CSV table of C-alpha atoms and ligand atoms in Angstrom, one decimal:
chain,number,residue,atom,x,y,z
T,860,MET,CA,-123.2,-142.9,-69.4
T,861,ASN,CA,-121.4,-143.8,-66.1
T,862,ALA,CA,-120.9,-147.5,-67.3
T,863,LEU,CA,-119.3,-145.9,-70.4
T,864,LEU,CA,-116.9,-143.9,-68.4
T,865,ASP,CA,-116.1,-146.9,-66.1
T,866,THR,CA,-115.3,-149.0,-69.2
T,867,ILE,CA,-113.0,-146.3,-70.5
T,868,ALA,CA,-111.3,-145.9,-67.1
T,869,ALA,CA,-110.9,-149.8,-66.9
T,870,LEU,CA,-109.4,-149.8,-70.4
T,871,ARG,CA,-107.1,-147.0,-69.7
T,872,PHE,CA,-105.9,-148.8,-66.5
T,873,GLN,CA,-105.2,-151.9,-68.6
T,874,LEU,CA,-103.2,-149.9,-71.1
T,875,ASP,CA,-101.1,-148.3,-68.5
T,876,ALA,CA,-100.7,-151.6,-66.9
T,877,GLY,CA,-99.0,-153.1,-70.0
T,878,VAL,CA,-102.0,-155.1,-71.4
T,879,ASP,CA,-100.8,-155.7,-75.1
T,880,GLU,CA,-103.2,-158.4,-76.3
T,881,ALA,CA,-106.7,-159.2,-76.4
T,882,ILE,CA,-108.0,-162.8,-76.5
T,883,GLY,CA,-109.2,-163.5,-80.2
T,884,ASP,CA,-112.7,-164.6,-81.1
T,885,GLU,CA,-111.4,-167.5,-83.2
T,886,PRO,CA,-109.5,-170.3,-81.7
T,887,MET,CA,-105.8,-170.5,-82.7
T,888,ASP,CA,-103.6,-173.7,-83.3
T,889,TRP,CA,-100.6,-172.5,-81.2
T,890,SER,CA,-98.8,-175.9,-82.1
T,891,ALA,CA,-98.6,-174.8,-85.7
T,892,LEU,CA,-96.3,-171.9,-84.6
T,893,SER,CA,-93.5,-174.3,-84.0
T,894,THR,CA,-93.0,-174.6,-87.8
T,895,ARG,CA,-92.2,-171.0,-87.9
T,896,ALA,CA,-89.0,-171.5,-85.9
T,897,ARG,CA,-87.7,-173.7,-88.8
T,898,ASN,CA,-88.4,-171.0,-91.4
T,899,VAL,CA,-85.6,-168.7,-90.2
T,900,ALA,CA,-83.1,-167.7,-92.9
T,901,PRO,CA,-80.6,-170.4,-93.4
T,902,VAL,CA,-77.3,-170.2,-91.6
T,903,THR,CA,-74.0,-171.9,-92.2
T,904,LEU,CA,-73.2,-172.4,-88.5
T,905,THR,CA,-70.3,-174.6,-87.9
T,906,GLY,CA,-70.3,-174.5,-84.1
T,907,ALA,CA,-68.3,-171.4,-83.9
T,908,PRO,CA,-69.8,-168.1,-84.2
T,909,PRO,CA,-69.1,-166.3,-87.5
T,910,PRO,CA,-66.4,-163.8,-87.4
T,911,ALA,CA,-67.4,-160.0,-86.8
T,912,ALA,CA,-67.5,-158.4,-90.1
T,913,PRO,CA,-64.9,-155.6,-90.7
T,914,ARG,CA,-66.3,-152.4,-89.6
T,915,PRO,CA,-66.8,-150.0,-92.7
T,916,THR,CA,-64.4,-147.3,-93.0
T,917,GLY,CA,-65.1,-143.8,-94.1
T,918,ALA,CA,-68.3,-141.8,-93.2
T,919,ALA,CA,-70.7,-144.7,-93.0
T,920,SER,CA,-72.8,-143.6,-90.0
T,921,MET,CA,-76.3,-144.3,-88.7
T,922,ALA,CA,-76.6,-140.6,-87.5
T,923,PRO,CA,-79.7,-138.9,-89.1
T,924,PRO,CA,-79.6,-135.2,-89.6
T,925,ARG,CA,-79.3,-133.0,-86.3
T,926,GLN,CA,-83.0,-132.9,-85.9
T,927,TYR,CA,-83.2,-136.5,-85.2
T,928,ALA,CA,-85.2,-137.0,-88.3
T,929,GLN,CA,-87.9,-139.5,-88.1
T,930,VAL,CA,-87.2,-142.8,-89.7
T,931,THR,CA,-89.0,-143.4,-92.9
T,932,THR,CA,-87.4,-146.4,-94.2
T,933,GLN,CA,-89.4,-148.8,-92.1
T,934,THR,CA,-93.0,-149.4,-92.5
T,935,PRO,CA,-95.1,-149.5,-89.3
T,936,LEU,CA,-95.9,-153.1,-88.5
T,937,GLN,CA,-99.3,-154.2,-89.9
T,938,GLY,CA,-101.1,-157.2,-90.8
T,939,SER,CA,-102.1,-160.1,-88.7
T,940,ASP,CA,-99.2,-161.9,-86.8
T,941,PRO,CA,-100.0,-165.2,-85.2
T,942,GLY,CA,-97.9,-164.4,-82.1
T,943,PRO,CA,-94.6,-165.2,-80.5
T,944,LEU,CA,-92.8,-168.5,-80.6
T,945,GLY,CA,-92.3,-170.5,-77.5
T,946,ALA,CA,-89.3,-169.4,-75.3
T,947,ALA,CA,-87.0,-172.1,-76.4
T,948,GLU,CA,-87.8,-171.8,-80.2
T,949,ALA,CA,-87.6,-168.0,-79.8
T,950,GLY,CA,-84.1,-168.3,-78.3
T,951,GLN,CA,-82.9,-170.6,-81.0
T,952,SER,CA,-84.4,-168.7,-83.7
T,953,ALA,CA,-82.7,-165.5,-82.3
T,954,ARG,CA,-79.3,-167.2,-82.1
T,955,LEU,CA,-79.4,-168.6,-85.6
T,956,ALA,CA,-80.6,-165.3,-87.2
T,957,ALA,CA,-78.3,-163.1,-85.2
T,958,SER,CA,-75.2,-165.0,-85.7
T,959,ALA,CA,-75.8,-165.3,-89.5
T,960,ALA,CA,-75.8,-161.5,-89.7
T,961,GLN,CA,-72.5,-160.3,-91.1
T,962,ASP,CA,-73.0,-156.6,-90.6
T,963,LEU,CA,-75.2,-154.2,-88.9
T,964,ASP,CA,-77.7,-153.7,-91.8
T,965,ALA,CA,-78.1,-157.6,-92.0
T,966,LEU,CA,-78.7,-157.5,-88.3
T,967,LYS,CA,-81.3,-155.0,-88.4
T,968,GLU,CA,-82.9,-157.0,-91.1
T,969,ALA,CA,-82.8,-160.2,-89.1
T,970,LEU,CA,-84.4,-158.4,-86.3
T,971,ALA,CA,-87.2,-157.0,-88.4
T,972,ALA,CA,-87.9,-160.5,-89.7
T,973,PHE,CA,-87.7,-162.2,-86.1
T,974,GLU,CA,-91.0,-163.5,-84.7
T,975,GLY,CA,-89.9,-164.5,-81.2
T,976,CYS,CA,-90.9,-161.4,-79.3
T,977,ALA,CA,-94.3,-160.3,-78.8
T,978,LEU,CA,-93.3,-156.7,-78.2
T,979,LYS,CA,-93.1,-156.4,-82.2
T,980,LYS,CA,-96.8,-156.8,-82.5
T,981,THR,CA,-97.6,-153.6,-80.5
T,982,ALA,CA,-94.6,-151.4,-81.5
T,983,THR,CA,-94.9,-148.9,-84.2
T,984,HIS,CA,-91.3,-149.0,-85.1
T,985,LEU,CA,-88.2,-151.1,-84.6
T,986,VAL,CA,-85.6,-149.0,-82.9
T,987,PHE,CA,-82.2,-150.3,-83.9
T,988,GLY,CA,-79.3,-147.9,-83.2
T,989,MET,CA,-78.1,-144.4,-83.7
T,990,GLY,CA,-74.6,-143.0,-84.1
T,991,SER,CA,-71.3,-143.4,-85.9
T,992,ARG,CA,-70.6,-147.0,-86.6
T,993,GLN,CA,-66.9,-146.1,-85.9
T,994,ALA,CA,-67.7,-144.9,-82.4
T,995,ARG,CA,-65.3,-146.2,-79.9
T,996,ILE,CA,-68.1,-146.1,-77.2
T,997,MET,CA,-71.4,-148.1,-77.5
T,998,LEU,CA,-74.1,-147.3,-75.0
T,999,VAL,CA,-77.0,-149.8,-74.4
T,1000,GLY,CA,-80.2,-148.8,-72.8
T,1001,GLU,CA,-83.3,-150.7,-71.9
T,1002,ALA,CA,-86.2,-150.3,-74.4
T,1003,PRO,CA,-87.8,-147.5,-76.4
T,1004,GLY,CA,-90.4,-145.4,-74.8
T,1005,GLU,CA,-93.3,-143.7,-76.6
T,1006,ASN,CA,-91.0,-141.1,-78.5
T,1007,GLU,CA,-88.5,-143.6,-79.6
T,1008,ASP,CA,-91.3,-145.7,-80.8
T,1009,ARG,CA,-92.9,-143.0,-82.8
T,1010,GLN,CA,-89.4,-141.9,-84.3
T,1011,GLY,CA,-87.7,-145.1,-84.6
T,1012,LEU,CA,-84.7,-143.8,-82.9
T,1013,PRO,CA,-83.3,-144.6,-79.3
T,1014,PHE,CA,-83.2,-141.9,-76.6
T,1015,VAL,CA,-85.2,-139.1,-78.3
T,1016,GLY,CA,-87.5,-138.3,-75.3
T,1017,PRO,CA,-86.9,-136.5,-72.0
T,1018,ALA,CA,-84.4,-139.2,-70.8
T,1019,GLY,CA,-82.4,-139.0,-74.3
T,1020,LYS,CA,-82.3,-135.2,-73.7
T,1021,LEU,CA,-80.7,-135.7,-70.4
T,1022,LEU,CA,-78.5,-138.4,-71.8
T,1023,ASP,CA,-77.3,-136.0,-74.5
T,1024,LEU,CA,-76.3,-133.5,-71.8
T,1025,MET,CA,-74.6,-136.0,-69.7
T,1026,LEU,CA,-72.5,-137.2,-72.7
T,1027,GLY,CA,-71.7,-133.6,-73.8
T,1028,ALA,CA,-70.5,-132.8,-70.4
T,1029,ILE,CA,-67.7,-135.1,-71.0
T,1030,GLY,CA,-67.1,-134.2,-74.6
T,1031,LEU,CA,-69.1,-136.8,-76.3
T,1032,ASP,CA,-71.8,-136.6,-78.8
T,1033,ARG,CA,-74.1,-139.1,-80.4
T,1034,LEU,CA,-74.2,-137.3,-83.7
T,1035,ALA,CA,-70.3,-136.8,-84.0
T,1036,ASP,CA,-68.5,-138.6,-86.9
T,1037,ASP,CA,-65.1,-138.2,-85.2
T,1038,PRO,CA,-64.7,-141.6,-83.5
T,1039,ALA,CA,-63.0,-139.9,-80.6
T,1040,LYS,CA,-66.2,-138.1,-79.6
T,1041,ALA,CA,-68.9,-140.3,-81.1
T,1042,VAL,CA,-71.2,-142.5,-79.1
T,1043,TYR,CA,-73.3,-145.4,-80.8
T,1044,ILE,CA,-76.7,-145.6,-78.9
T,1045,THR,CA,-78.9,-148.6,-78.9
T,1046,ASN,CA,-81.3,-150.6,-76.6
T,1047,MET,CA,-81.4,-154.0,-75.2
T,1048,LEU,CA,-84.9,-154.5,-76.6
T,1049,PRO,CA,-85.7,-153.0,-80.0
T,1050,TRP,CA,-89.5,-152.6,-79.5
T,1051,ARG,CA,-91.3,-150.6,-77.0
T,1052,PRO,CA,-93.1,-152.6,-74.2
T,1053,PRO,CA,-96.7,-151.3,-74.2
T,1054,GLY,CA,-97.4,-148.8,-71.7
T,1055,ASN,CA,-93.5,-148.5,-71.0
T,1056,ARG,CA,-93.9,-151.5,-68.6
T,1057,SER,CA,-90.6,-153.3,-67.7
T,1058,PRO,CA,-89.7,-156.1,-70.2
T,1059,THR,CA,-90.2,-159.6,-69.1
T,1060,ASP,CA,-87.3,-162.0,-68.7
T,1061,GLY,CA,-88.6,-164.0,-71.8
T,1062,GLU,CA,-88.5,-160.8,-73.9
T,1063,ILE,CA,-85.0,-160.0,-72.8
T,1064,ALA,CA,-83.8,-163.6,-73.4
T,1065,ALA,CA,-85.4,-163.5,-76.8
T,1066,CYS,CA,-83.6,-160.4,-77.9
T,1067,LEU,CA,-80.3,-161.0,-76.2
T,1068,PRO,CA,-78.6,-162.8,-78.9
T,1069,PHE,CA,-79.2,-159.9,-81.2
T,1070,MET,CA,-77.7,-157.5,-78.8
T,1071,ALA,CA,-74.6,-159.8,-78.4
T,1072,ARG,CA,-74.1,-159.9,-82.2
T,1073,HIS,CA,-74.7,-156.1,-82.3
T,1074,ILE,CA,-72.0,-155.6,-79.9
T,1075,GLU,CA,-69.8,-158.1,-81.8
T,1076,LEU,CA,-70.5,-156.3,-85.0
T,1077,MET,CA,-69.7,-152.8,-83.6
T,1078,SER,CA,-66.6,-154.0,-81.7
T,1079,PRO,CA,-66.5,-151.0,-79.4
T,1080,ASP,CA,-63.5,-150.0,-77.3
T,1081,ILE,CA,-65.9,-149.2,-74.3
T,1082,LEU,CA,-69.5,-150.5,-73.4
T,1083,ILE,CA,-71.8,-148.5,-71.3
T,1084,PHE,CA,-74.9,-150.2,-70.0
T,1085,ALA,CA,-77.5,-147.5,-69.0
T,1086,GLY,CA,-79.9,-149.0,-66.4
T,1087,GLY,CA,-80.1,-152.4,-64.8
T,1088,ILE,CA,-81.9,-154.2,-67.4
T,1089,SER,CA,-79.0,-154.1,-70.2
T,1090,ALA,CA,-76.3,-154.3,-67.5
T,1091,LYS,CA,-77.6,-157.5,-65.8
T,1092,ALA,CA,-78.6,-159.2,-69.0
T,1093,MET,CA,-75.4,-158.7,-71.0
T,1094,LEU,CA,-73.0,-159.1,-67.9
T,1095,SER,CA,-74.9,-162.1,-66.4
T,1096,ARG,CA,-75.2,-160.4,-63.0
T,1097,THR,CA,-77.9,-160.5,-60.4
T,1098,GLU,CA,-77.2,-157.4,-58.5
T,1099,GLY,CA,-79.1,-154.2,-59.0
T,1100,ILE,CA,-77.9,-151.3,-60.8
T,1101,THR,CA,-76.9,-149.3,-57.8
T,1102,ARG,CA,-74.5,-152.0,-56.9
T,1103,LEU,CA,-73.2,-152.4,-60.5
T,1104,ARG,CA,-73.0,-148.8,-61.5
T,1105,GLY,CA,-69.5,-147.2,-61.6
T,1106,ARG,CA,-67.7,-150.6,-61.9
T,1107,TRP,CA,-65.6,-151.8,-64.6
T,1108,PHE,CA,-66.4,-155.4,-66.0
T,1109,ASP,CA,-64.9,-157.3,-68.9
T,1110,TYR,CA,-67.7,-158.2,-71.5
T,1111,HIS,CA,-66.8,-161.4,-73.3
T,1112,SER,CA,-68.3,-162.7,-76.5
T,1113,PRO,CA,-67.1,-165.4,-78.8
T,1114,GLY,CA,-67.1,-163.0,-81.9
T,1115,LEU,CA,-65.1,-160.3,-80.1
T,1116,ALA,CA,-61.2,-160.4,-80.6
T,1117,LYS,CA,-60.7,-159.3,-77.0
T,1118,PRO,CA,-63.0,-158.5,-73.9
T,1119,VAL,CA,-64.6,-155.1,-73.9
T,1120,PRO,CA,-64.3,-152.9,-70.8
T,1121,SER,CA,-67.8,-152.3,-69.7
T,1122,MET,CA,-69.4,-149.8,-67.1
T,1123,PRO,CA,-73.0,-149.9,-65.9
T,1124,MET,CA,-74.5,-146.4,-65.1
T,1125,LEU,CA,-77.6,-145.1,-63.7
T,1126,HIS,CA,-80.4,-144.9,-66.3
T,1127,PRO,CA,-81.2,-141.1,-67.3
T,1128,ALA,CA,-84.9,-141.8,-66.7
T,1129,TYR,CA,-84.0,-142.8,-63.2
T,1130,LEU,CA,-82.0,-139.5,-62.8
T,1131,LEU,CA,-85.0,-137.6,-63.8
T,1132,ARG,CA,-87.0,-139.0,-61.2
T,1133,ASN,CA,-84.1,-138.9,-58.6
T,1134,PRO,CA,-82.1,-135.8,-59.4
T,1135,ALA,CA,-80.0,-136.4,-56.1
T,1136,ALA,CA,-78.6,-139.5,-58.0
T,1137,LYS,CA,-77.1,-137.3,-60.5
T,1138,ARG,CA,-73.9,-137.0,-58.3
T,1139,GLU,CA,-73.2,-140.7,-58.6
T,1140,ALA,CA,-73.8,-140.4,-62.5
T,1141,TRP,CA,-71.3,-137.6,-62.6
T,1142,LYS,CA,-68.7,-139.8,-60.9
T,1143,ASP,CA,-69.4,-142.5,-63.6
T,1144,LEU,CA,-69.0,-140.0,-66.3
T,1145,LEU,CA,-65.8,-138.7,-65.0
T,1146,ALA,CA,-64.3,-142.4,-64.8
T,1147,LEU,CA,-65.5,-142.9,-68.4
T,1148,ARG,CA,-63.7,-139.7,-69.3
T,1149,LEU,CA,-60.5,-140.7,-67.6
T,1150,ARG,CA,-60.7,-144.3,-69.2
T,1151,LEU,CA,-60.9,-142.6,-72.6
T,1152,GLU,CA,-57.9,-140.6,-71.8
T,1153,GLY,CA,-56.2,-143.8,-71.0
T,1154,LYS,CA,-55.9,-142.7,-67.4
T,1155,GLY,CA,-58.6,-144.7,-65.8
L,1445,URA,N1,-85.1,-145.4,-72.3
L,1445,URA,C1,-84.2,-146.3,-72.8
L,1445,URA,O1,-83.8,-147.2,-72.0
L,1445,URA,N2,-84.0,-146.3,-74.2
L,1445,URA,C2,-84.7,-145.3,-75.0
L,1445,URA,O2,-84.5,-145.3,-76.1
L,1445,URA,C3,-85.6,-144.5,-74.3
L,1445,URA,C4,-85.8,-144.5,-72.9
């Protein structure tokens, strides 16, 4: 009995530590995986990235009903997946697939078909984005947590509730259709890291081309990076979030007509753990409000 309890405790420890894969009983020919990189959807790259698709007009929106309805269009991942590509192949495959996407739906499909990030294997849902596609503001978090993975939507757990309060305090709402109030929310990584561990550099690098294209296709007026992972990766910075927060940077990408003013902010999950830091977050929110009013 004691041995069983010890085994359960050991397994629980491994899950909490982020162990996401068991060694298989059968040997695997890893070299055969390289062929998968060549099987990505054909692209017509001429060297220059494809132009950003015109954003849809009208009421096209990714906002679900008020209750953050559970995503039902995506089947939970199943079946056997031989595993991730090597880092170089994953990067190449991601760049090709992302740059070929001409609109957000195509980008979501390309991500769903992407085999270069092992997180896909352990996640329940791909978490793509939420909010009006006409939003002027795009907020990029880190990665889905347990609630987000279950519902297929970003920021729907405790950190998301705080985020909604923070945005609401300056008149913004992820469910608004009015572009002046709307915020489009997404994450640097679309799949939950097991046990909510931090994503590895390889996982971030594999998903980065998709986020860059996501930003190009949204073409927002303002970018907010919530937390250090997205801020550092997308702005190519090495400082920590406490040094980056509250500062405005220009985000450049070849497919954008002009650089996008971007501000890193403290992550709401950090604020839940460190309530005293809400003071800094409030300053950043006020700076964002001023910028939206053309005064910042
Ligand atoms: N933290 C994030 O960065 N994103 C989410 O979607 C949830 C928690």
